Amino acid sequence: MDKQLIEQVLNEYGFQPEQFDYRPFGTGHINSTWLISIKNRSEQYILQSINRNVFKEPERIAGNVRLLSDYLKQHNPNYLFVGAIPTRFGKEMAFIGDIYWRLTEFIKNSVSFDTLSDPDQAYEAAVQFGRLNRLLADFDASQLQETIPGFHDLGLRYQQFTDALEQSSQNFKLKADSEIQKAKKYSFILEYFNSIKNSRDFPNRAMHHDTKISNMLFDRDTMKGICVIDLDTMMSGKYISDLGDMMRTYLCAFSENEPDIDKIFIRIDYFEAIIKGYLYEMGSILTKVEKDLILFSGKYLIYMQAIRFLSDYLNGSIYYPISYPEQNLDRAKNQFKLLTEFFEKEKKLNEIVNKCLNNNSFNF
Ligand code: ADP
Ligand code: GN1
Ligand code: MG
């Protein structure tokens, strides 16, 4: 990114060029992120440019974050919710070079991961995301604006897959044939979702919608969860989105970027840690209908991500950045392997869910 542009942006926040160093940071797919270090001070910030291909109306993100931040400040003043730092002119975002920019405090001594190496980390992360869900349980989610229309609407994602299939080249379709067949084979997940999505006692709630592990900050020394980040997709939705993406990204020792699918296995102890951590916070809030969908949340989210990567491959990789041409196909293969594993281990996973639900040590 152009140095002059970053200098211009930071000037909006009152920093002169000689005051700071900056470098690209993190592994997120969507926004561009820089770590800003203020010279001779221990102050650091995260600067992000918002991806306009993905977020057509960035003001919606700012509006949602403001609403949530105000609510949390009022009801839980000690909760760490990483909102935007205002510009010198009191704005939540700077608009410079036809780009929306946001500055947040860099959380001190924090670290994020793409994979986990200890079930305690999975427990910590599930508690943190579960806590955000719990603290917002009484918040009227209909006040939130959609920052990406139909973001976790599986029907829309399947439609986008069939559209991609229709317009894709024969060559791409041949290469992806096996994954295309899997997308169709597992479409019963969509049928089931359609049959339950309007059920009574399956409410819309204020959800994070991107609980992948790199969106959680841990304390470098203690490995305790500090807070959740990446609030761009906080909007009204179903709790299975948040619980499901934890399963998608914590259960396997390798991330979605691992091309060798023989390495993709589910770690049962991590599954138990997620369920315990999430229920610790949300056990007394989820309805009976919702509790019956705990296992389904993993199927729903892993399947949705698999078809999102596959559709993007078929579309010529216009959404997820790639470092080699077939990467989105590899990601789809990885996610379908994870899904297959999930079904193969379903019986065991179900036993764990029942054990955790029946455990009296949770205050349901
Ligand atoms: P993206 O939408 O592209 O995924 P994120 O908001 O998740 O962007 O940020 C990318 C990465 O930057 C995170 O995974 C994390 O490592 C780091 N990061 C983001 N915000 C903060 C913060 N406030 N403090 C510390 N690290 C952060
Ligand atoms: C994107 O922004 P990031 O990298 O945390 C995506 C998620 C996907 C994820 C897959 C706005 O998340 O929905 O699950 O990649 N975010 C958006 O890694 O599309
Ligand atoms: Mg992220």
Tab-separated table of C-alpha atoms and ligand atoms in Angstrom:
chain	number	residue	atom	x	y	z
A	1	MET	CA	0.000	0.000	0.000
A	2	ASP	CA	1.091	3.481	-0.867
A	3	LYS	CA	3.035	5.027	2.048
A	4	GLN	CA	1.623	8.455	1.312
A	5	LEU	CA	-1.915	7.153	1.581
A	6	ILE	CA	-1.273	5.592	5.000
A	7	GLU	CA	0.330	8.855	6.138
A	8	GLN	CA	-2.692	10.776	4.947
A	9	VAL	CA	-5.004	8.414	6.813
A	10	LEU	CA	-3.051	8.578	10.046
A	11	ASN	CA	-3.027	12.343	9.789
A	12	GLU	CA	-6.807	12.083	10.199
A	13	TYR	CA	-6.065	10.576	13.590
A	14	GLY	CA	-3.555	13.277	14.513
A	15	PHE	CA	-0.309	11.372	13.787
A	16	GLN	CA	2.560	12.902	11.804
A	17	PRO	CA	4.624	10.657	9.439
A	18	GLU	CA	7.773	10.818	11.585
A	19	GLN	CA	5.858	9.534	14.606
A	20	PHE	CA	5.036	6.002	13.456
A	21	ASP	CA	6.179	2.796	11.753
A	22	TYR	CA	3.745	0.461	10.017
A	23	ARG	CA	3.723	-3.064	8.627
A	24	PRO	CA	1.136	-5.474	7.174
A	25	PHE	CA	-0.408	-7.696	9.823
A	26	GLY	CA	-2.564	-10.825	10.265
A	27	THR	CA	-3.964	-13.500	7.972
A	28	GLY	CA	-7.560	-12.288	7.438
A	29	HIS	CA	-9.067	-12.868	3.995
A	30	ILE	CA	-11.171	-9.744	3.725
A	31	ASN	CA	-9.753	-6.442	4.905
A	32	SER	CA	-6.178	-5.165	4.623
A	33	THR	CA	-4.610	-4.805	8.040
A	34	TRP	CA	-1.525	-2.923	9.294
A	35	LEU	CA	0.101	-2.735	12.672
A	36	ILE	CA	0.965	0.866	13.520
A	37	SER	CA	3.664	1.402	16.153
A	38	ILE	CA	4.136	4.844	17.612
A	39	LYS	CA	7.858	5.533	18.000
A	40	ASN	CA	9.285	5.896	21.523
A	41	ARG	CA	5.922	5.026	23.019
A	42	SER	CA	4.447	1.615	23.812
A	43	GLU	CA	1.318	2.588	21.840
A	44	GLN	CA	0.220	0.398	18.932
A	45	TYR	CA	-2.838	0.446	16.704
A	46	ILE	CA	-4.486	-1.700	14.070
A	47	LEU	CA	-5.327	0.150	10.867
A	48	GLN	CA	-7.665	-1.514	8.382
A	49	SER	CA	-8.994	-0.609	4.986
A	50	ILE	CA	-12.470	-2.000	4.495
A	51	ASN	CA	-12.922	-4.280	1.489
A	52	ARG	CA	-15.571	-2.577	-0.653
A	53	ASN	CA	-16.125	-5.621	-2.884
A	54	VAL	CA	-17.426	-7.367	0.212
A	55	PHE	CA	-18.919	-4.536	2.252
A	56	LYS	CA	-20.839	-2.304	-0.116
A	57	GLU	CA	-21.950	0.014	2.672
A	58	PRO	CA	-19.226	0.248	5.345
A	59	GLU	CA	-21.345	2.792	7.278
A	60	ARG	CA	-23.555	-0.149	8.213
A	61	ILE	CA	-20.652	-1.806	10.017
A	62	ALA	CA	-19.885	1.402	11.892
A	63	GLY	CA	-23.566	1.830	12.807
A	64	ASN	CA	-23.874	-1.727	14.123
A	65	VAL	CA	-20.662	-1.526	16.127
A	66	ARG	CA	-21.799	1.769	17.645
A	67	LEU	CA	-25.181	0.334	18.665
A	68	LEU	CA	-23.589	-2.769	20.187
A	69	SER	CA	-20.867	-0.819	21.899
A	70	ASP	CA	-23.402	1.566	23.487
A	71	TYR	CA	-25.539	-1.347	24.647
A	72	LEU	CA	-22.608	-3.227	26.137
A	73	LYS	CA	-21.238	-0.121	27.839
A	74	GLN	CA	-24.601	0.436	29.450
A	75	HIS	CA	-25.185	-3.162	30.565
A	76	ASN	CA	-21.656	-4.527	31.022
A	77	PRO	CA	-19.258	-1.598	31.332
A	78	ASN	CA	-16.252	-3.853	31.994
A	79	TYR	CA	-16.669	-5.923	28.842
A	80	LEU	CA	-13.849	-5.384	26.316
A	81	PHE	CA	-15.495	-4.627	22.973
A	82	VAL	CA	-12.928	-3.349	20.480
A	83	GLY	CA	-14.737	-0.487	18.755
A	84	ALA	CA	-13.231	2.066	16.375
A	85	ILE	CA	-11.160	5.024	17.576
A	86	PRO	CA	-12.727	8.263	16.278
A	87	THR	CA	-10.824	10.483	13.840
A	88	ARG	CA	-9.841	14.054	14.842
A	89	PHE	CA	-13.225	15.026	13.421
A	90	GLY	CA	-15.142	12.552	15.563
A	91	LYS	CA	-15.858	10.061	12.741
A	92	GLU	CA	-15.788	6.267	13.185
A	93	MET	CA	-14.047	5.834	9.842
A	94	ALA	CA	-11.804	7.950	7.679
A	95	PHE	CA	-12.699	8.152	3.982
A	96	ILE	CA	-9.523	8.740	2.005
A	97	GLY	CA	-8.447	7.699	-1.503
A	98	ASP	CA	-11.967	6.378	-2.123
A	99	ILE	CA	-11.384	3.866	0.715
A	100	TYR	CA	-12.936	3.542	4.159
A	101	TRP	CA	-10.357	3.179	6.948
A	102	ARG	CA	-10.704	2.214	10.561
A	103	LEU	CA	-8.306	2.477	13.481
A	104	THR	CA	-8.574	0.331	16.607
A	105	GLU	CA	-6.455	-0.074	19.670
A	106	PHE	CA	-3.943	-2.927	19.298
A	107	ILE	CA	-4.719	-5.189	22.232
A	108	LYS	CA	-1.517	-5.388	24.257
A	109	ASN	CA	0.292	-8.695	24.635
A	110	SER	CA	-2.261	-10.396	22.403
A	111	VAL	CA	-1.787	-13.092	19.807
A	112	SER	CA	-4.124	-14.789	17.333
A	113	PHE	CA	-3.821	-18.194	15.664
A	114	ASP	CA	-4.973	-19.970	12.527
A	115	THR	CA	-4.996	-23.352	14.283
A	116	LEU	CA	-5.084	-24.450	17.902
A	117	SER	CA	-2.642	-26.687	19.706
A	118	ASP	CA	-4.341	-27.237	23.045
A	119	PRO	CA	-8.019	-28.018	23.870
A	120	ASP	CA	-7.864	-25.404	26.653
A	121	GLN	CA	-7.499	-22.766	23.923
A	122	ALA	CA	-10.666	-24.110	22.272
A	123	TYR	CA	-12.466	-23.856	25.618
A	124	GLU	CA	-11.209	-20.288	26.122
A	125	ALA	CA	-12.283	-19.191	22.653
A	126	ALA	CA	-15.712	-20.827	22.965
A	127	VAL	CA	-16.221	-19.050	26.299
A	128	GLN	CA	-15.287	-15.704	24.728
A	129	PHE	CA	-17.600	-16.031	21.731
A	130	GLY	CA	-20.292	-17.559	23.969
A	131	ARG	CA	-19.958	-14.613	26.359
A	132	LEU	CA	-20.535	-12.106	23.584
A	133	ASN	CA	-23.638	-14.091	22.553
A	134	ARG	CA	-24.862	-14.186	26.160
A	135	LEU	CA	-24.301	-10.496	26.878
A	136	LEU	CA	-26.328	-9.688	23.772
A	137	ALA	CA	-29.095	-12.202	24.451
A	138	ASP	CA	-31.562	-9.431	25.377
A	139	PHE	CA	-30.391	-7.016	22.708
A	140	ASP	CA	-32.962	-6.495	19.945
A	141	ALA	CA	-31.010	-7.906	16.989
A	142	SER	CA	-33.492	-6.511	14.461
A	143	GLN	CA	-31.861	-3.105	15.050
A	144	LEU	CA	-28.690	-4.328	13.337
A	145	GLN	CA	-28.300	-3.724	9.625
A	146	GLU	CA	-27.189	-6.442	7.225
A	147	THR	CA	-23.582	-5.664	6.342
A	148	ILE	CA	-23.543	-8.481	3.738
A	149	PRO	CA	-27.056	-9.381	2.565
A	150	GLY	CA	-27.896	-13.057	3.087
A	151	PHE	CA	-24.431	-13.705	4.518
A	152	HIS	CA	-25.227	-17.017	6.225
A	153	ASP	CA	-28.345	-17.854	4.238
A	154	LEU	CA	-27.450	-21.362	3.100
A	155	GLY	CA	-30.149	-21.240	0.395
A	156	LEU	CA	-28.499	-18.175	-1.137
A	157	ARG	CA	-25.051	-19.796	-0.875
A	158	TYR	CA	-26.351	-22.878	-2.689
A	159	GLN	CA	-27.923	-20.670	-5.354
A	160	GLN	CA	-24.581	-18.896	-5.768
A	161	PHE	CA	-22.953	-22.318	-6.170
A	162	THR	CA	-25.382	-23.351	-8.939
A	163	ASP	CA	-24.917	-19.940	-10.631
A	164	ALA	CA	-21.141	-20.385	-10.482
A	165	LEU	CA	-21.502	-23.856	-11.952
A	166	GLU	CA	-23.563	-22.532	-14.834
A	167	GLN	CA	-21.128	-19.831	-15.862
A	168	SER	CA	-17.868	-21.653	-15.111
A	169	SER	CA	-15.550	-23.008	-17.793
A	170	GLN	CA	-15.531	-26.699	-18.709
A	171	ASN	CA	-11.931	-26.933	-17.580
A	172	PHE	CA	-12.701	-25.635	-14.064
A	173	LYS	CA	-15.736	-27.914	-13.817
A	174	LEU	CA	-13.679	-30.957	-14.762
A	175	LYS	CA	-11.022	-30.167	-12.184
A	176	ALA	CA	-13.645	-29.603	-9.508
A	177	ASP	CA	-15.902	-32.486	-10.511
A	178	SER	CA	-15.469	-34.540	-7.364
A	179	GLU	CA	-16.170	-31.517	-5.114
A	180	ILE	CA	-19.173	-30.492	-7.245
A	181	GLN	CA	-20.618	-33.977	-6.688
A	182	LYS	CA	-20.031	-33.618	-2.942
A	183	ALA	CA	-21.743	-30.220	-2.883
A	184	LYS	CA	-24.798	-31.873	-4.449
A	185	LYS	CA	-24.610	-35.007	-2.311
A	186	TYR	CA	-24.602	-33.018	0.931
A	187	SER	CA	-27.392	-30.666	-0.168
A	188	PHE	CA	-29.666	-32.486	2.309
A	189	ILE	CA	-28.036	-30.147	4.865
A	190	LEU	CA	-29.686	-27.245	3.051
A	191	GLU	CA	-33.010	-29.075	2.934
A	192	TYR	CA	-32.829	-29.668	6.668
A	193	PHE	CA	-31.871	-26.039	7.288
A	194	ASN	CA	-34.864	-24.890	5.238
A	195	SER	CA	-37.134	-27.161	7.250
A	196	ILE	CA	-36.043	-25.674	10.603
A	197	LYS	CA	-35.029	-22.089	9.924
A	198	ASN	CA	-38.458	-20.653	10.713
A	199	SER	CA	-39.147	-22.931	13.679
A	200	ARG	CA	-40.565	-21.506	16.849
A	201	ASP	CA	-37.925	-21.145	19.529
A	202	PHE	CA	-35.147	-20.838	16.954
A	203	PRO	CA	-34.761	-17.083	17.347
A	204	ASN	CA	-32.645	-14.577	15.513
A	205	ARG	CA	-29.986	-13.209	17.815
A	206	ALA	CA	-27.121	-10.735	17.559
A	207	MET	CA	-24.381	-12.978	16.205
A	208	HIS	CA	-20.727	-12.494	15.364
A	209	HIS	CA	-20.899	-14.627	12.176
A	210	ASP	CA	-17.132	-15.132	11.848
A	211	THR	CA	-15.962	-17.007	14.915
A	212	LYS	CA	-12.989	-18.552	13.140
A	213	ILE	CA	-10.042	-18.899	15.420
A	214	SER	CA	-8.026	-16.004	13.966
A	215	ASN	CA	-10.803	-13.683	15.152
A	216	MET	CA	-10.000	-14.373	18.804
A	217	LEU	CA	-7.216	-12.714	20.742
A	218	PHE	CA	-5.346	-14.721	23.378
A	219	ASP	CA	-3.002	-13.454	26.058
A	220	ARG	CA	0.517	-14.376	24.902
A	221	ASP	CA	1.632	-15.440	28.363
A	222	THR	CA	-1.388	-17.099	29.931
A	223	MET	CA	-3.205	-18.255	26.763
A	224	LYS	CA	-6.448	-17.023	28.299
A	225	GLY	CA	-8.934	-15.549	25.833
A	226	ILE	CA	-8.883	-11.735	25.931
A	227	CYS	CA	-11.596	-10.678	23.489
A	228	VAL	CA	-13.157	-11.276	20.112
A	229	ILE	CA	-12.293	-9.102	17.097
A	230	ASP	CA	-13.456	-8.690	13.471
A	231	LEU	CA	-16.899	-7.286	14.201
A	232	ASP	CA	-17.776	-6.529	10.557
A	233	THR	CA	-20.385	-9.264	10.298
A	234	MET	CA	-22.119	-8.696	13.627
A	235	MET	CA	-25.757	-8.862	12.620
A	236	SER	CA	-28.955	-10.707	13.265
A	237	GLY	CA	-28.723	-14.465	12.679
A	238	LYS	CA	-28.898	-17.934	14.158
A	239	TYR	CA	-26.637	-19.136	16.950
A	240	ILE	CA	-25.571	-22.132	14.803
A	241	SER	CA	-23.454	-19.715	12.757
A	242	ASP	CA	-21.243	-18.897	15.711
A	243	LEU	CA	-21.040	-22.351	17.243
A	244	GLY	CA	-20.568	-23.959	13.811
A	245	ASP	CA	-17.610	-21.820	12.738
A	246	MET	CA	-15.835	-22.697	15.978
A	247	MET	CA	-16.173	-26.360	15.079
A	248	ARG	CA	-14.994	-25.653	11.541
A	249	THR	CA	-11.810	-23.945	12.656
A	250	TYR	CA	-10.892	-25.477	16.042
A	251	LEU	CA	-11.508	-29.186	15.473
A	252	CYS	CA	-8.700	-29.898	13.039
A	253	ALA	CA	-4.976	-29.463	13.722
A	254	PHE	CA	-4.576	-27.968	10.237
A	255	SER	CA	-6.322	-24.923	8.819
A	256	GLU	CA	-8.546	-24.555	5.751
A	257	ASN	CA	-5.324	-23.768	3.826
A	258	GLU	CA	-3.863	-27.262	4.252
A	259	PRO	CA	-3.784	-28.881	0.783
A	260	ASP	CA	-3.000	-32.419	2.032
A	261	ILE	CA	-6.438	-33.666	3.000
A	262	ASP	CA	-5.013	-36.816	4.577
A	263	LYS	CA	-4.095	-34.524	7.464
A	264	ILE	CA	-7.678	-33.417	8.055
A	265	PHE	CA	-9.038	-35.131	11.145
A	266	ILE	CA	-11.384	-34.115	13.916
A	267	ARG	CA	-9.975	-33.929	17.426
A	268	ILE	CA	-12.660	-35.190	19.755
A	269	ASP	CA	-11.214	-33.528	22.863
A	270	TYR	CA	-11.377	-30.144	21.099
A	271	PHE	CA	-15.028	-30.786	20.278
A	272	GLU	CA	-15.777	-31.417	23.935
A	273	ALA	CA	-13.885	-28.258	24.907
A	274	ILE	CA	-15.939	-26.143	22.473
A	275	ILE	CA	-19.249	-27.527	23.731
A	276	LYS	CA	-18.294	-27.075	27.377
A	277	GLY	CA	-16.997	-23.541	26.823
A	278	TYR	CA	-19.978	-22.439	24.769
A	279	LEU	CA	-22.552	-23.989	27.099
A	280	TYR	CA	-20.811	-22.476	30.105
A	281	GLU	CA	-21.969	-19.124	28.751
A	282	MET	CA	-25.017	-19.992	26.667
A	283	GLY	CA	-26.369	-23.127	28.361
A	284	SER	CA	-29.028	-21.227	30.287
A	285	ILE	CA	-30.057	-19.129	27.284
A	286	LEU	CA	-30.404	-21.557	24.370
A	287	THR	CA	-33.901	-22.949	23.848
A	288	LYS	CA	-34.607	-26.671	23.677
A	289	VAL	CA	-34.941	-26.345	19.888
A	290	GLU	CA	-31.548	-24.661	19.707
A	291	LYS	CA	-29.896	-27.256	21.929
A	292	ASP	CA	-31.135	-29.971	19.595
A	293	LEU	CA	-29.179	-28.262	16.798
A	294	ILE	CA	-25.750	-28.286	18.445
A	295	LEU	CA	-24.398	-31.026	16.204
A	296	PHE	CA	-26.157	-29.620	13.157
A	297	SER	CA	-24.316	-26.317	13.615
A	298	GLY	CA	-21.022	-27.969	12.583
A	299	LYS	CA	-22.544	-29.607	9.494
A	300	TYR	CA	-24.258	-26.383	8.433
A	301	LEU	CA	-21.206	-24.168	8.759
A	302	ILE	CA	-18.597	-26.549	7.338
A	303	TYR	CA	-20.849	-27.311	4.360
A	304	MET	CA	-21.517	-23.604	3.755
A	305	GLN	CA	-17.801	-22.784	3.790
A	306	ALA	CA	-17.017	-25.706	1.479
A	307	ILE	CA	-19.503	-24.471	-1.132
A	308	ARG	CA	-18.335	-20.868	-0.698
A	309	PHE	CA	-14.733	-21.867	-1.515
A	310	LEU	CA	-15.914	-24.098	-4.361
A	311	SER	CA	-18.128	-21.371	-5.876
A	312	ASP	CA	-15.266	-18.899	-5.657
A	313	TYR	CA	-12.966	-21.339	-7.451
A	314	LEU	CA	-15.574	-21.801	-10.200
A	315	ASN	CA	-15.954	-18.024	-10.453
A	316	GLY	CA	-12.204	-17.556	-10.970
A	317	SER	CA	-11.287	-16.704	-7.330
A	318	ILE	CA	-12.735	-13.231	-7.126
A	319	TYR	CA	-13.565	-13.258	-3.387
A	320	TYR	CA	-10.961	-15.181	-1.357
A	321	PRO	CA	-7.367	-14.141	-2.000
A	322	ILE	CA	-5.168	-16.969	-3.316
A	323	SER	CA	-1.441	-17.597	-3.410
A	324	TYR	CA	-1.672	-20.220	-6.213
A	325	PRO	CA	-4.337	-20.854	-8.883
A	326	GLU	CA	-6.059	-23.932	-7.416
A	327	GLN	CA	-6.045	-22.741	-3.799
A	328	ASN	CA	-9.790	-22.258	-3.469
A	329	LEU	CA	-10.380	-25.724	-4.897
A	330	ASP	CA	-7.917	-27.122	-2.358
A	331	ARG	CA	-9.730	-25.226	0.385
A	332	ALA	CA	-13.037	-26.734	-0.772
A	333	LYS	CA	-11.489	-30.228	-0.744
A	334	ASN	CA	-10.159	-29.584	2.750
A	335	GLN	CA	-13.587	-28.487	4.010
A	336	PHE	CA	-15.407	-31.420	2.387
A	337	LYS	CA	-12.932	-33.790	4.041
A	338	LEU	CA	-13.687	-32.117	7.371
A	339	LEU	CA	-17.401	-32.514	6.723
A	340	THR	CA	-16.988	-36.201	5.859
A	341	GLU	CA	-15.014	-36.664	9.076
A	342	PHE	CA	-17.755	-34.906	11.006
A	343	PHE	CA	-20.355	-37.359	9.710
A	344	GLU	CA	-18.079	-40.342	10.349
A	345	LYS	CA	-17.589	-39.305	13.960
A	346	GLU	CA	-21.195	-38.186	14.432
A	347	LYS	CA	-22.106	-40.893	16.944
A	348	LYS	CA	-19.202	-40.055	19.230
A	349	LEU	CA	-19.799	-36.313	18.867
A	350	ASN	CA	-23.454	-36.806	19.740
A	351	GLU	CA	-22.550	-38.677	22.915
A	352	ILE	CA	-20.374	-35.757	23.951
A	353	VAL	CA	-23.161	-33.258	23.299
A	354	ASN	CA	-25.558	-35.303	25.439
A	355	LYS	CA	-23.000	-35.719	28.195
A	356	CYS	CA	-22.346	-31.972	28.265
A	357	LEU	CA	-26.055	-31.106	28.191
A	358	ASN	CA	-26.711	-33.464	31.089
A	359	ASN	CA	-23.796	-32.284	33.149
A	360	ASN	CA	-25.224	-30.681	36.252
A	361	SER	CA	-22.146	-28.570	36.815
A	362	PHE	CA	-23.501	-26.073	34.271
A	363	ASN	CA	-26.064	-23.714	35.728
A	364	PHE	CA	-28.746	-24.142	33.079
B	1	ADP	P1	-10.130	-9.632	8.413
B	1	ADP	O1	-11.527	-9.112	8.328
B	1	ADP	O2	-9.363	-9.384	7.183
B	1	ADP	O3	-10.118	-11.057	8.850
B	1	ADP	P2	-9.392	-8.939	11.158
B	1	ADP	O4	-10.179	-7.826	11.778
B	1	ADP	O5	-9.747	-10.317	11.561
B	1	ADP	O6	-9.409	-8.775	9.557
B	1	ADP	O7	-7.852	-8.670	11.484
B	1	ADP	C1	-6.820	-9.473	10.927
B	1	ADP	C2	-5.847	-9.888	12.021
B	1	ADP	O8	-5.276	-8.705	12.648
B	1	ADP	C3	-6.457	-10.678	13.178
B	1	ADP	O9	-6.524	-12.053	12.886
B	1	ADP	C4	-5.498	-10.362	14.320
B	1	ADP	O10	-4.322	-11.155	14.227
B	1	ADP	C5	-5.086	-8.920	14.041
B	1	ADP	N1	-5.895	-7.938	14.784
B	1	ADP	C6	-7.030	-7.336	14.352
B	1	ADP	N2	-7.493	-6.466	15.268
B	1	ADP	C7	-6.647	-6.522	16.316
B	1	ADP	C8	-6.554	-5.830	17.589
B	1	ADP	N3	-7.457	-4.902	17.923
B	1	ADP	N4	-5.515	-6.132	18.421
B	1	ADP	C9	-4.595	-7.053	18.063
B	1	ADP	N5	-4.607	-7.719	16.884
B	1	ADP	C10	-5.614	-7.471	16.018
B	2	GN1	C1	-13.534	-14.635	5.860
B	2	GN1	O1	-12.427	-12.000	7.356
B	2	GN1	P1	-12.039	-13.390	7.720
B	2	GN1	O2	-10.802	-13.858	7.066
B	2	GN1	O3	-12.032	-13.501	9.245
B	2	GN1	C2	-15.036	-14.619	5.617
B	2	GN1	C3	-15.721	-15.659	6.495
B	2	GN1	C4	-15.164	-17.022	6.144
B	2	GN1	C5	-13.658	-17.002	6.315
B	2	GN1	C6	-13.037	-18.297	5.833
B	2	GN1	C7	-16.806	-11.320	5.425
B	2	GN1	O4	-13.269	-14.321	7.214
B	2	GN1	O5	-17.109	-15.648	6.258
B	2	GN1	O6	-15.711	-17.968	6.984
B	2	GN1	O7	-13.045	-15.931	5.555
B	2	GN1	N1	-15.567	-13.286	5.924
B	2	GN1	C8	-16.361	-12.681	5.047
B	2	GN1	O8	-11.705	-18.320	6.241
B	2	GN1	O9	-16.717	-13.197	3.983
B	3	MG	MG	-10.640	-11.945	10.592
